[in-house]
Short mmCIF file of C-alpha atoms in Angstrom, two decimals:
data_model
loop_
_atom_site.label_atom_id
_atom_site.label_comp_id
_atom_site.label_asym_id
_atom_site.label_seq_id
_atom_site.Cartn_x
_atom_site.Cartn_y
_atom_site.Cartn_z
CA UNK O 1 257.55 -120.84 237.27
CA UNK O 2 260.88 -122.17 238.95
CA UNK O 3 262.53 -120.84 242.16
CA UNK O 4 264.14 -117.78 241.21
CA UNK O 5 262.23 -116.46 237.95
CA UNK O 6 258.42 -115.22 238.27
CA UNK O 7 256.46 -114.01 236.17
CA UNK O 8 258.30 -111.11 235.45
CA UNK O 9 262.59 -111.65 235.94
CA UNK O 10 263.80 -112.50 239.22
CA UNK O 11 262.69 -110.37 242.43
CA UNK O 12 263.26 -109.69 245.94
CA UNK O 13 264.73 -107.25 248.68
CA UNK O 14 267.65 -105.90 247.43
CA UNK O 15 270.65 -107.11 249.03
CA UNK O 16 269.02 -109.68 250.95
CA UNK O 17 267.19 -111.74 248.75
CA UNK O 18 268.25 -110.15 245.89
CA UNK O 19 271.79 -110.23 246.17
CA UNK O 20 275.01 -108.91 244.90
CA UNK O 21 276.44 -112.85 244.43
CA UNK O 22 273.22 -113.68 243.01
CA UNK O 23 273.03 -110.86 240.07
CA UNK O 24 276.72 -111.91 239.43
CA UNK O 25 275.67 -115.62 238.47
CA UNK O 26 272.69 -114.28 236.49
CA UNK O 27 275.22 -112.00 234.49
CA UNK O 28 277.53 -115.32 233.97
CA UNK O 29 274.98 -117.64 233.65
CA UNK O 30 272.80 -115.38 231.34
CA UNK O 31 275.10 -114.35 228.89
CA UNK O 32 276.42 -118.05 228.70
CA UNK O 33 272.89 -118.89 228.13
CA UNK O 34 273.11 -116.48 225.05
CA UNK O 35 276.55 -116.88 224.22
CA UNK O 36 275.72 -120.15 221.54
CA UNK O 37 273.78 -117.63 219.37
CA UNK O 38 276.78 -115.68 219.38
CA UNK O 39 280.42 -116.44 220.97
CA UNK O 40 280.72 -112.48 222.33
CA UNK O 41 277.11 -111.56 223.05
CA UNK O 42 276.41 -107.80 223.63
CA UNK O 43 274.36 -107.17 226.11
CA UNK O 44 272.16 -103.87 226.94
CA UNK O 45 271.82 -103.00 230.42
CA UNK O 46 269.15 -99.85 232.09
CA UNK O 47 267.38 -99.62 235.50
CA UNK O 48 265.52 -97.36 237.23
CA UNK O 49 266.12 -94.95 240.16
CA UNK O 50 266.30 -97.50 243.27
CA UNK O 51 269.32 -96.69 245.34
CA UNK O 52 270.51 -101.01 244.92
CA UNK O 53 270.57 -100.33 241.65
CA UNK O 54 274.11 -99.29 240.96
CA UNK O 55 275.14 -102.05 243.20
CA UNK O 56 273.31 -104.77 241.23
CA UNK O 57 273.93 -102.92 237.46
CA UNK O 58 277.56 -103.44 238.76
CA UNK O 59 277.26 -107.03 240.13
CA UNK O 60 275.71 -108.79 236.87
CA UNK O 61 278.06 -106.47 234.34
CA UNK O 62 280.71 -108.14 235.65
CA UNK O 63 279.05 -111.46 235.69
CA UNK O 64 278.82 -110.98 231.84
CA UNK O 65 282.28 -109.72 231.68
CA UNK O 66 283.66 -112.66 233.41
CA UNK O 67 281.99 -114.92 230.36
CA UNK O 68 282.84 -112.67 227.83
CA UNK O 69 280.06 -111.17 227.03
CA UNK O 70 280.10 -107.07 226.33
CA UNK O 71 278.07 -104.95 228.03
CA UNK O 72 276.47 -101.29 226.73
CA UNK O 73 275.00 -99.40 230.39
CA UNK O 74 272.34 -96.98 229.11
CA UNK O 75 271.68 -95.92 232.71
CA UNK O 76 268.02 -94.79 234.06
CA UNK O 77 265.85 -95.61 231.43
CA UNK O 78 262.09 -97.07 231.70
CA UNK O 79 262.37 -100.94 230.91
CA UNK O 80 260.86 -100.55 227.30
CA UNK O 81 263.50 -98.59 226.00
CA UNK O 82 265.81 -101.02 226.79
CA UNK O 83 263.19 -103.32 224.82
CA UNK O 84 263.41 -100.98 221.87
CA UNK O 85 267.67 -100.81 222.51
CA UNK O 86 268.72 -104.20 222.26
CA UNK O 87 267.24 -103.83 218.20
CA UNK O 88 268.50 -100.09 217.77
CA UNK O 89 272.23 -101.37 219.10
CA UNK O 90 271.77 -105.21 217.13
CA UNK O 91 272.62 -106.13 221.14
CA UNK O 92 271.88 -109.69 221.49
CA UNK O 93 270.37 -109.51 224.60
CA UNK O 94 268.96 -106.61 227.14
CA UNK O 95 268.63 -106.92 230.82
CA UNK O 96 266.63 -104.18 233.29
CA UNK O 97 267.33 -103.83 236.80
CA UNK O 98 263.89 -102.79 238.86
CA UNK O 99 261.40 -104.09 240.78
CA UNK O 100 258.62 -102.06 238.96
CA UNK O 101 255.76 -100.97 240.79
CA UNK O 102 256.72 -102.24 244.14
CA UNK O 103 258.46 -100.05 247.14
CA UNK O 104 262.32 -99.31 246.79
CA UNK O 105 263.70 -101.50 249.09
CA UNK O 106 262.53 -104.62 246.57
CA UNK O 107 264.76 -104.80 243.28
CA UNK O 108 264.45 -106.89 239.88
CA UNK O 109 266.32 -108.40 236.89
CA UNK O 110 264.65 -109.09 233.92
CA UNK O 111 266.30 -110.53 230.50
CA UNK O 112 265.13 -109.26 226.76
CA UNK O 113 266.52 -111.53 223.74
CA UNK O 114 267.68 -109.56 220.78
CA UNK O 115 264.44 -109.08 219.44
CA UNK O 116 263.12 -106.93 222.48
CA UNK O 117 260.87 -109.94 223.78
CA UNK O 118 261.15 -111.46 227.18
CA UNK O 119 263.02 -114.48 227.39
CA UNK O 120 260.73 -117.77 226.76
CA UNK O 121 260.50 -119.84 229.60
CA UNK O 122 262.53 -122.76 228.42
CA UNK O 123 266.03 -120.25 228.32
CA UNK O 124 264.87 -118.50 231.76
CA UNK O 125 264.92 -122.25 233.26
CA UNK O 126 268.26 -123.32 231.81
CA UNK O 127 270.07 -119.97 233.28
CA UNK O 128 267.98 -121.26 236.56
CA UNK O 129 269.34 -124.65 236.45
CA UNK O 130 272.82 -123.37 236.14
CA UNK O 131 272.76 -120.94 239.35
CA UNK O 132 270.94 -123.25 241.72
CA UNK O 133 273.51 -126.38 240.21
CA UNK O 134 276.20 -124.10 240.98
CA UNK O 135 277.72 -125.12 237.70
CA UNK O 136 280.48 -122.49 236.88
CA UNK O 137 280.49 -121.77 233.06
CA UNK O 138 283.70 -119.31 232.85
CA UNK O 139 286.36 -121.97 233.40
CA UNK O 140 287.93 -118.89 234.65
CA UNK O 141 288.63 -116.98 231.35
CA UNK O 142 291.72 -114.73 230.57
CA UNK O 143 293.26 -112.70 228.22
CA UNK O 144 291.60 -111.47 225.49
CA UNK O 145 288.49 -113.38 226.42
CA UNK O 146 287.31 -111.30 228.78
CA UNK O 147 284.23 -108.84 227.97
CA UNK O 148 284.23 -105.33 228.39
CA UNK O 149 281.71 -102.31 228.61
CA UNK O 150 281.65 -100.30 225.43
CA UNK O 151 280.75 -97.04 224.49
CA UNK O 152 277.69 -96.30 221.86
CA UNK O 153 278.05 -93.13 219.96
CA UNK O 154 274.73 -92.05 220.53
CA UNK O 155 272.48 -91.08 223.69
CA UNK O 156 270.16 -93.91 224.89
CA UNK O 157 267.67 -91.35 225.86
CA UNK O 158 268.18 -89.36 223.17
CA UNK O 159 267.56 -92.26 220.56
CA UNK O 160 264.26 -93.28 222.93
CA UNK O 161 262.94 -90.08 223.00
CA UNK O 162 262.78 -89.93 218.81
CA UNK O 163 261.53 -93.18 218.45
CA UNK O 164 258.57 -91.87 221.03
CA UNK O 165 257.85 -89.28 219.29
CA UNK O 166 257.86 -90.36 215.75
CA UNK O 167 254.54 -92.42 216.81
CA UNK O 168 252.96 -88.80 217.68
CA UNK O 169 251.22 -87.43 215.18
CA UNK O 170 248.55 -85.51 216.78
CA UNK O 171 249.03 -81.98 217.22
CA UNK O 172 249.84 -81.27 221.49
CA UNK O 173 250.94 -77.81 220.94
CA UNK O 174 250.20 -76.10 223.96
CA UNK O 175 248.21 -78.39 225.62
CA UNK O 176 247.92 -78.44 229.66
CA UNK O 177 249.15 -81.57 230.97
CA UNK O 178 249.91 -82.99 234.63
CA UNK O 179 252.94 -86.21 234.14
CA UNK O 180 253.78 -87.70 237.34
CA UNK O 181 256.90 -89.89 237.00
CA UNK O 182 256.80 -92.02 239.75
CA UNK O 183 260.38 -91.06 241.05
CA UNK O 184 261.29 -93.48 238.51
CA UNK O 185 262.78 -94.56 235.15
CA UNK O 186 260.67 -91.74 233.10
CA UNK O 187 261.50 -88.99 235.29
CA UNK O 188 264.22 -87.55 232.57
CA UNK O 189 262.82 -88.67 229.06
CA UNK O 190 258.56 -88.29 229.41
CA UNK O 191 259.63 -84.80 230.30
CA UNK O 192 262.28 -84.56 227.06
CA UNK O 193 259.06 -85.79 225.08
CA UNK O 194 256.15 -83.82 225.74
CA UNK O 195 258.41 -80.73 225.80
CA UNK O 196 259.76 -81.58 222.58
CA UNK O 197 256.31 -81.94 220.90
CA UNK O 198 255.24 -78.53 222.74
CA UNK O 199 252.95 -79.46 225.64
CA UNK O 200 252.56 -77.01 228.53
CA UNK O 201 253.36 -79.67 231.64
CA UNK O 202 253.66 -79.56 235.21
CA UNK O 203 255.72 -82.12 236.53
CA UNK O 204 255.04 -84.29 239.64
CA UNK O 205 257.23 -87.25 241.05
CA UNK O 206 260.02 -86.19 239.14
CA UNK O 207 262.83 -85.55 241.60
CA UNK O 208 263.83 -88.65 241.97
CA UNK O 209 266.47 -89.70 245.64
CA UNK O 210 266.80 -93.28 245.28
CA UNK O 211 264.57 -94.26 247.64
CA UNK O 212 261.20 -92.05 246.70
CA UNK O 213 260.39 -94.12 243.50
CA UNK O 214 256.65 -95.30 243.84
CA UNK O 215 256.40 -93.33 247.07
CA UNK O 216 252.86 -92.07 247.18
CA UNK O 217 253.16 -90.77 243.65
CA UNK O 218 253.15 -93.04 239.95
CA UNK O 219 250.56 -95.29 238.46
CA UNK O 220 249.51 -97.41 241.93
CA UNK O 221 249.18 -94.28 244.00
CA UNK O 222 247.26 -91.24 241.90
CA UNK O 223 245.29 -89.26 244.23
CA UNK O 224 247.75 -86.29 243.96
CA UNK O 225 247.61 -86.40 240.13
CA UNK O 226 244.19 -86.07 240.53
CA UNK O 227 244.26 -82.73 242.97
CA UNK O 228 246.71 -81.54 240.33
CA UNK O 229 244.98 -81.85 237.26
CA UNK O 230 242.04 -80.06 238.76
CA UNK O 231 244.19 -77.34 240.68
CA UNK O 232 245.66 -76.20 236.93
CA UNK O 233 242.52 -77.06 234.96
CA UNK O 234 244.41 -79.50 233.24
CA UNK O 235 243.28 -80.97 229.91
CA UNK O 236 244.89 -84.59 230.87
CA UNK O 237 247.08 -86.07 233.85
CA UNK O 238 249.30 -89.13 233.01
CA UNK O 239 250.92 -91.66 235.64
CA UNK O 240 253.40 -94.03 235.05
CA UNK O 241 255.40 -96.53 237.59
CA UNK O 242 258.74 -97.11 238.84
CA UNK O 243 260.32 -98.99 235.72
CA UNK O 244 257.66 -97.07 233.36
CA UNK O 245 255.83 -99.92 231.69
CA UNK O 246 252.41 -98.95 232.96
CA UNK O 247 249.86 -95.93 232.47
CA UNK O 248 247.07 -94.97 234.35
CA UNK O 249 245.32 -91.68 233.07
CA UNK O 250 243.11 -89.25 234.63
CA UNK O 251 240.78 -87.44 232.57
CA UNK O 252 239.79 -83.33 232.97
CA UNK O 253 237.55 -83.71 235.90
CA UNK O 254 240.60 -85.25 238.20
CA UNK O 255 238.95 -88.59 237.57
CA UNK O 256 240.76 -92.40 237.15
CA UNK O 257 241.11 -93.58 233.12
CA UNK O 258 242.45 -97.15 234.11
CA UNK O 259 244.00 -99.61 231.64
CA UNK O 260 240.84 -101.20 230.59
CA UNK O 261 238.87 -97.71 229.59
CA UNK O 262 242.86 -97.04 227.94
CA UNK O 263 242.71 -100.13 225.87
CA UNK O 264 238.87 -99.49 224.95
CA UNK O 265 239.54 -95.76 223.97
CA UNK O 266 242.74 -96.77 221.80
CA UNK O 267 241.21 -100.09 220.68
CA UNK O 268 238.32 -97.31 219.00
CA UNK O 269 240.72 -95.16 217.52
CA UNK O 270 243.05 -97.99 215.74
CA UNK O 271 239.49 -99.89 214.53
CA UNK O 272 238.19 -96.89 212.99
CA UNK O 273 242.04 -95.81 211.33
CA UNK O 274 242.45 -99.56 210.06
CA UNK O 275 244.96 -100.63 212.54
CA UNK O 276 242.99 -103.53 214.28
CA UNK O 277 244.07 -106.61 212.82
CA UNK O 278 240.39 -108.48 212.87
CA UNK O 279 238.60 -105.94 214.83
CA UNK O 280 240.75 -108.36 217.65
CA UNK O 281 241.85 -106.86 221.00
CA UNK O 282 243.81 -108.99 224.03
CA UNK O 283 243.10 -108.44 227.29
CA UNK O 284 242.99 -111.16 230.86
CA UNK O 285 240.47 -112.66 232.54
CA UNK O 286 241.05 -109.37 235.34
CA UNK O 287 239.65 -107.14 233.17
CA UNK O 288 235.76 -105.86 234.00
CA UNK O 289 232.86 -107.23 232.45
CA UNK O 290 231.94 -103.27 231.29
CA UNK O 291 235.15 -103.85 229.00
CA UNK O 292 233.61 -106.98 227.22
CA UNK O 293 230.45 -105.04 226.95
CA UNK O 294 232.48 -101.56 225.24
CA UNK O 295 234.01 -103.78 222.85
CA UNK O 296 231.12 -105.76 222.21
CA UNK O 297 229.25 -102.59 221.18
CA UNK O 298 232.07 -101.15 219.15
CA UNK O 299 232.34 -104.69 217.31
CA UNK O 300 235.85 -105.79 218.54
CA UNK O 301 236.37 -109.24 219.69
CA UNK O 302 238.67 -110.16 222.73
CA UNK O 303 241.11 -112.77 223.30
CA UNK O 304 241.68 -113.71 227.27
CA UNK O 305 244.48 -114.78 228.56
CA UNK O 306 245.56 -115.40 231.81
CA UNK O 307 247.19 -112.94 234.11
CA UNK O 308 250.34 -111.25 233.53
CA UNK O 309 251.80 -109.48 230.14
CA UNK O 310 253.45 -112.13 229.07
CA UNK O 311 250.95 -114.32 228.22
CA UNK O 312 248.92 -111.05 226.55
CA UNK O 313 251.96 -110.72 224.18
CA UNK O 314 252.14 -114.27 223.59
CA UNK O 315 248.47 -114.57 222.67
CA UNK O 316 249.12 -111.59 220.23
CA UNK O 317 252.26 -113.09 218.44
CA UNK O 318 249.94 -116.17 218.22
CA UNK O 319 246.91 -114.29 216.46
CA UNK O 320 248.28 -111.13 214.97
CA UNK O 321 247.01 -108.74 217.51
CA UNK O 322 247.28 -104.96 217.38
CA UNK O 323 246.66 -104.04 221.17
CA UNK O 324 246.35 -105.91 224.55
CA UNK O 325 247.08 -105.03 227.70
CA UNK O 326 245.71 -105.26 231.47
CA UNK O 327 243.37 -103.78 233.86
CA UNK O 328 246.86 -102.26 235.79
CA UNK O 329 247.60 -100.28 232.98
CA UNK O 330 250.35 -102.49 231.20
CA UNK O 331 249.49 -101.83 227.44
CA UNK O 332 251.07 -103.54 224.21
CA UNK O 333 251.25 -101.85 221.11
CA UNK O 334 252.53 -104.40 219.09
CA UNK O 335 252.62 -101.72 215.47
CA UNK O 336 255.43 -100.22 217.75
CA UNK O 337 257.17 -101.99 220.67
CA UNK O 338 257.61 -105.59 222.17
CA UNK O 339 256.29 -104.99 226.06
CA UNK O 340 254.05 -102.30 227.73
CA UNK O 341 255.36 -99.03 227.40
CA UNK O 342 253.84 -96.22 229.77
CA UNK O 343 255.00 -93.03 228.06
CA UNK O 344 253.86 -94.65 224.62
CA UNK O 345 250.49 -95.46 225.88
CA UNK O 346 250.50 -92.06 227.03
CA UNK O 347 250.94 -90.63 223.71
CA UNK O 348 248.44 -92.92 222.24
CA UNK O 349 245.84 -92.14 224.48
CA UNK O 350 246.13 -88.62 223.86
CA UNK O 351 246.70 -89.62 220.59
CA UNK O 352 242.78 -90.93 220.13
CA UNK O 353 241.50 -88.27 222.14
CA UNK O 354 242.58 -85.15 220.51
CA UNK O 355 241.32 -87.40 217.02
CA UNK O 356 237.60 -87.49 218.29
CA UNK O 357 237.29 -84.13 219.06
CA UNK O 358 235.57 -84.75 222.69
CA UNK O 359 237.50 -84.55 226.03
CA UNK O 360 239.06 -87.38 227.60
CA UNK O 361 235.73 -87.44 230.21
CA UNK O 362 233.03 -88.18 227.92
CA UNK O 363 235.20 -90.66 225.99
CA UNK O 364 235.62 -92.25 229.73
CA UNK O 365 232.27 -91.81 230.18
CA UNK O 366 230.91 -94.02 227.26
CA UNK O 367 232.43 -97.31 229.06
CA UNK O 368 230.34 -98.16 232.05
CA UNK O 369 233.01 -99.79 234.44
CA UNK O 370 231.18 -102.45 236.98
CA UNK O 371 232.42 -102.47 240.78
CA UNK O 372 234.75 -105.02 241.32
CA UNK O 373 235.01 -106.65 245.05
CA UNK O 374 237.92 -109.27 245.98
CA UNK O 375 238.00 -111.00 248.80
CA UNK O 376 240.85 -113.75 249.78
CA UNK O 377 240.31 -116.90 251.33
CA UNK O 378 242.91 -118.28 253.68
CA UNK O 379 243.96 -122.29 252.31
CA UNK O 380 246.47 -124.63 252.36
CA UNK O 381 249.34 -124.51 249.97
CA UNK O 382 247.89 -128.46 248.68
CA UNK O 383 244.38 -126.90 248.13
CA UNK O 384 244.95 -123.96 246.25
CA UNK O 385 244.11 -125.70 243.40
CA UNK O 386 241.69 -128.39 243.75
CA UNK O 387 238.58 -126.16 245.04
CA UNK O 388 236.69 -126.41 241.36
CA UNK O 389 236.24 -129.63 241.80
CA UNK O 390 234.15 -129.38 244.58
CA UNK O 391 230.52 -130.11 244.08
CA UNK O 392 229.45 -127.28 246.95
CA UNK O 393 231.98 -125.14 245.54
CA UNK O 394 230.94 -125.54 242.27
CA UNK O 395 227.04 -124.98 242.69
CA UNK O 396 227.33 -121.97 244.66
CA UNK O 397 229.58 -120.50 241.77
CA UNK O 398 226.86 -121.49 239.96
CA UNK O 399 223.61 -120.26 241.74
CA UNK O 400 225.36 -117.11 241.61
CA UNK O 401 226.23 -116.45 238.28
CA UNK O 402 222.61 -117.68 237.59
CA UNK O 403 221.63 -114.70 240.02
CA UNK O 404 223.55 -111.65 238.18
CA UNK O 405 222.17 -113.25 234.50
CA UNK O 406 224.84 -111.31 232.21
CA UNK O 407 225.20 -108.44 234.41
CA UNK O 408 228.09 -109.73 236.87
CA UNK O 409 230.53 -112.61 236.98
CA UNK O 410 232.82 -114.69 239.20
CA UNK O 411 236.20 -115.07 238.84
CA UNK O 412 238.38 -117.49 241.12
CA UNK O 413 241.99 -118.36 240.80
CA UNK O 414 244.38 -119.28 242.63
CA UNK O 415 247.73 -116.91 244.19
CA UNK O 416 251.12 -117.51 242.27
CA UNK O 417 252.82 -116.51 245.67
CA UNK O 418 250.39 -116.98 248.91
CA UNK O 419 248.68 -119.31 250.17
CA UNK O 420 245.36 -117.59 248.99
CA UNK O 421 242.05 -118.43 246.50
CA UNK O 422 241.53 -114.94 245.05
CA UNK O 423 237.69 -114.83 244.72
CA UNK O 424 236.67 -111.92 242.77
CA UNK O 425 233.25 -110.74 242.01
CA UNK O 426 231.85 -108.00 239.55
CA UNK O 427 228.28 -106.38 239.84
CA UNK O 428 226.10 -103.04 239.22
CA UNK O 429 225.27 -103.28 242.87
CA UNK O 430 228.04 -103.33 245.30
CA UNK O 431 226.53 -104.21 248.95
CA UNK O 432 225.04 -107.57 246.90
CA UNK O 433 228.46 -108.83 245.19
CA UNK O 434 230.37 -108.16 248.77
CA UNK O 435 228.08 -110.40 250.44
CA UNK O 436 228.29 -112.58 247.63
CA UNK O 437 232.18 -112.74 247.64
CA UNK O 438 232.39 -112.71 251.47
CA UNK O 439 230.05 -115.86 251.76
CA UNK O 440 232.00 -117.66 249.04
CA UNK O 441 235.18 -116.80 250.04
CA UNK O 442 234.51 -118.11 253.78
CA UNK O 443 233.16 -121.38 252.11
CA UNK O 444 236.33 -121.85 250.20
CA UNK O 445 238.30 -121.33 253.60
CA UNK O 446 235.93 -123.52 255.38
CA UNK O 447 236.43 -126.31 253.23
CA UNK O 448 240.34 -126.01 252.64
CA UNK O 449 241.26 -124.10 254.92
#
C-alpha cells in the first residue's frame, strides 16, 4: 500500500490528517485519473453521518469541479449504495466519504470505478503519485470547462431501497425485529426497507448527531442489541456500522451470529437453491477453524485469502464465486452487489432462515465456533516480517500445531499499521491456547523485539 491509500481509501482524523486541502487534490487528481476514459467524468458522491463530512463532501466536489468533472451528491447513504449508484446513474466513477467502523472524529475517502468495484491498485497509486508530486492537472480551467453538480430525477434512497428489496423474497410480514443503525449511513433507508416489506421493528442507533455514529451502538459494539432483542422477544436483531457495509446478527436468545456463522447459514441456503457456483465459498485466513469444519460437513469448499475485502472480491472475480466475506461481518454477494452490503446481508440472512423453517438459534447452533485468543508481540518495524524464518520460531509453531492435531491452529501475520506480530491461536480449550499464544508471542518479542 502507498502513503496515503490503505486498504480501504484514504483515512485519518478529520481535519487534521484528513484534511480539507487534501480531499481537494483527491477530487482533482481523481477525476483526472478517470477523466481519459471519459473527457467529463460523472462522478457519484454519499457519506455517512460524521459531522467532517459536509466539510470534506464539499472539499473534493470542488476538486472534481475544478477538472471538470460533474458531480451527482446523493447525501447519507451506506457506502454500497453508492456501489450500486455509479451503474444505476452510468456515473463513471463513485466516491464515499466515512471512516466506517471507527469513532467520529476519524473520516475516509474511498473511490468506486463505474462498475461499482474499488479502484485497482495500479489507478489508486497514480492519483497518489500526483498529490504527493504536487503535480497540478487543471492548468487552471475556465469557461465552459468547468464541472458542475447536477441534479438526478430520482431519489438515491429511494432507488436503493427498491433494488434492496427486490432481492427479498421471503415473506417478513409481521415479523419482530430489533435494527440498530449505528448512528450511521443506514439510519434512514434499513428503516424505509423493512417497513416497506412489513416487519414490526424497533429501532436503535437511529438518531443520528454527527458525532454519535459507532458510539456504543452498530456492528463493533452489540451488547444493547442484545438486551433489546430479549426485552421485546424479538424474532431477530440486526447491526450494521457507521458506513453500513457490515452485519453482525443476533439470534432470538440475545446471542452474537457473527460473519462467519452469516456466511455458513447463507452459504447453506444458496447450495441447496443452486446458487453456489462449485459448492465454492471465500472467506480469509481470520476466519475460525469451526467455519472450515461447517462447510466441510455441508460439502462447500473455501478459498482463503488474505485479510481485507478486497482481496475476498478479487479471489471471487478470479473463480466465479457466489459469497465471501469476513469474520467482521463484511459479506459479498456477488448475484447482487460489488462490496459488502450490511442491510443486504441482513435480508439474506433472514432470507435463509425463514426458508428452513427453524429459528435463527438452532441454525447458529449447528456451527460450533472455537475460542479464538490474540495476543501481540511488541517488534521492530525491520522484523515484522522476517520471524518465519526463524528455526526456534518455526519449531515451536510447529510443536504446537502438532499438539492441537486438527482441533486448533496458529495463525501469525504481521500488522499493516503497528509495529506488531499478530499471533493468533484457536482451540476447544481456552486456558491451554492463552498460554500457548502468550509463550509464543513473548518468544517472538524476545527475539525481535
Amino acid at each position: 500500500m502507498g502513503k496515503l491509500f490503505g486498504t480501504d481509501g484514504v483515512r485519518g482524523v478529520a481535519n487534521s490528517e484528513l484534511t480539507p486541502e487534501l480531499a481537494f487534490k483527491l477530487g482533482k487528481a481523481g477525476a483526472y485519473v478517470l477523466s481519459r476514459q471519459s473527457s467529463k467524468p460523472v462522478i457519484v458522491i454519499g457519506k455517512d453521518t460524521r459531522l467532517s463530512g459536509d466539510m470534506l463532501e464539499d472539499a473534493l466536489s470542488a476538486g472534481i469541479l475544478a477538472v471538470g468533472g460533474n458531480v451527482i451528491k446523493v447525501g447519507v447513504l451506506p457506502t454500497p449504495a453508492v456501489a450500486y449508484l455509479v451503474k444505476a446513474y452510468k456515473a463513471d466513477a463513485g466516491v464515499v466519504i466515512s471512516a466506517s467502523h471507527n469513532p467520529f472524529e476519524y473520516n475516509g475517502i474511498k473511490f468506486f470505478n463505474g462498475d461499482g468495484f474499488k479502484l485497482d491498485d495500479d489507478i489508486e497509486d497514480e492519483i497518489e503519485n500526483i498529490i504527493l508530486r504536487d503535480i497540478d492537472v487543471n492548468e487552471h480551467i475556465t469557461g465552459d470547462k468547468l464541472g458542475r453538480c447536477l441534479e438526478v430525477d430520482t431519489d438515491a434512497s429511494e432507488k436503493y431501497a427498491e433494488f434492496l428489496k427486490s432481492t427479498m423474497d421471503a415473506d417478513i410480514k409481521g415479523m419482530k425485529l430489533v435494527i440498530d443503525c449505528a448512528n450511521g449511513a443506514a439510519y434512514g433507508v434499513a428503516e424505509k426497507v423493512y417497513r416497506d416489506l412489513g416487519a414490526d421493528i424497533v429501532l436503535i442507533g437511529n438518531e443520528p448527531d454527527g458525532i454519535n455514529i459507532n458510539d456504543n451502538c452498530g456492528s463493533t459494539s452489540p451488547g444493547k442489541l442484545q438486551r433489546e432483542v430479549v426485552k421485546h422477544e424479538a424474532f431477530m436483531g440486526l447491526a450494521y456500522d457507521g458506513d453500513a457495509d457490515r452485519l453482525i446478527a443476533v439470534d432470538e436468545k440475545g446471542r452474537i451470529i457473527d460473519g462467519d456463522k452469516v456466511i455458513c447459514i447463507c452459504a447453506k441456503m444458496m447450495k441447496e437453491s443452486g446458487q453456489l457456483t462449485d459448492d465454492l465459498v471465500t472467506a480469509t485466513v481470520m476466519s475460525n477453524i469451526g467455519f472450515h469444519k461447517y462447510m466441510e460437513s455441508i460439502g462447500c469448499k473455501v478459498d482463503i485469502t488474505s485479510v481485507g475485502d478486497r482481496y475476498v472480491l478479487e479471489k471471487m472475480l478470479q473463480t466465479g464465486g457466489k459469497i465471501g466475506g469476513e469474520q467482521s461481518g463484511h459479506i459479498i454477494f456477488l448475484n447482487y452487489t460489488t462490496t459488502g452490503d450490511g442491510i443486504l446481508s441482513s435480508l439474506q440472512l433472514l432470507r435463509a432462515v425463514v426458508m428452513s423453517g427453524k429459528k435463527a438459534s438452532q441454525l447458529s447452533d449447528e456451527i460450533e465456533i472455537f475460542p479464538q485468543v490474540l495476543r501481540n508481540a511488541r517488534v521492530k518495524n525491520e522484523n515484522k516480517k522476517i520471524y518465519m524464518e526463524d528455526e526456534e520460531v518455526k519449531k515451536a509453531i510447529a510443536d504446537m500445531e502438532a499438539e492441537m492435531a486438527g482441533l486448533g491452529r496458529v495463525l501469525i501475520r504481521p500488522s499493516g499499521t503497528e509495529p506488531l506480530v499478530r499471533v493468533m491461536l484457536e482451540g476447544q480449550d481456552v486456558e491451554h491456547i492463552t498460554g500457548l499464544a502468550e509463550s509464543l508471542s513473548e518468544l517472538i518479542g524476545r527475539k525481535f523485539g
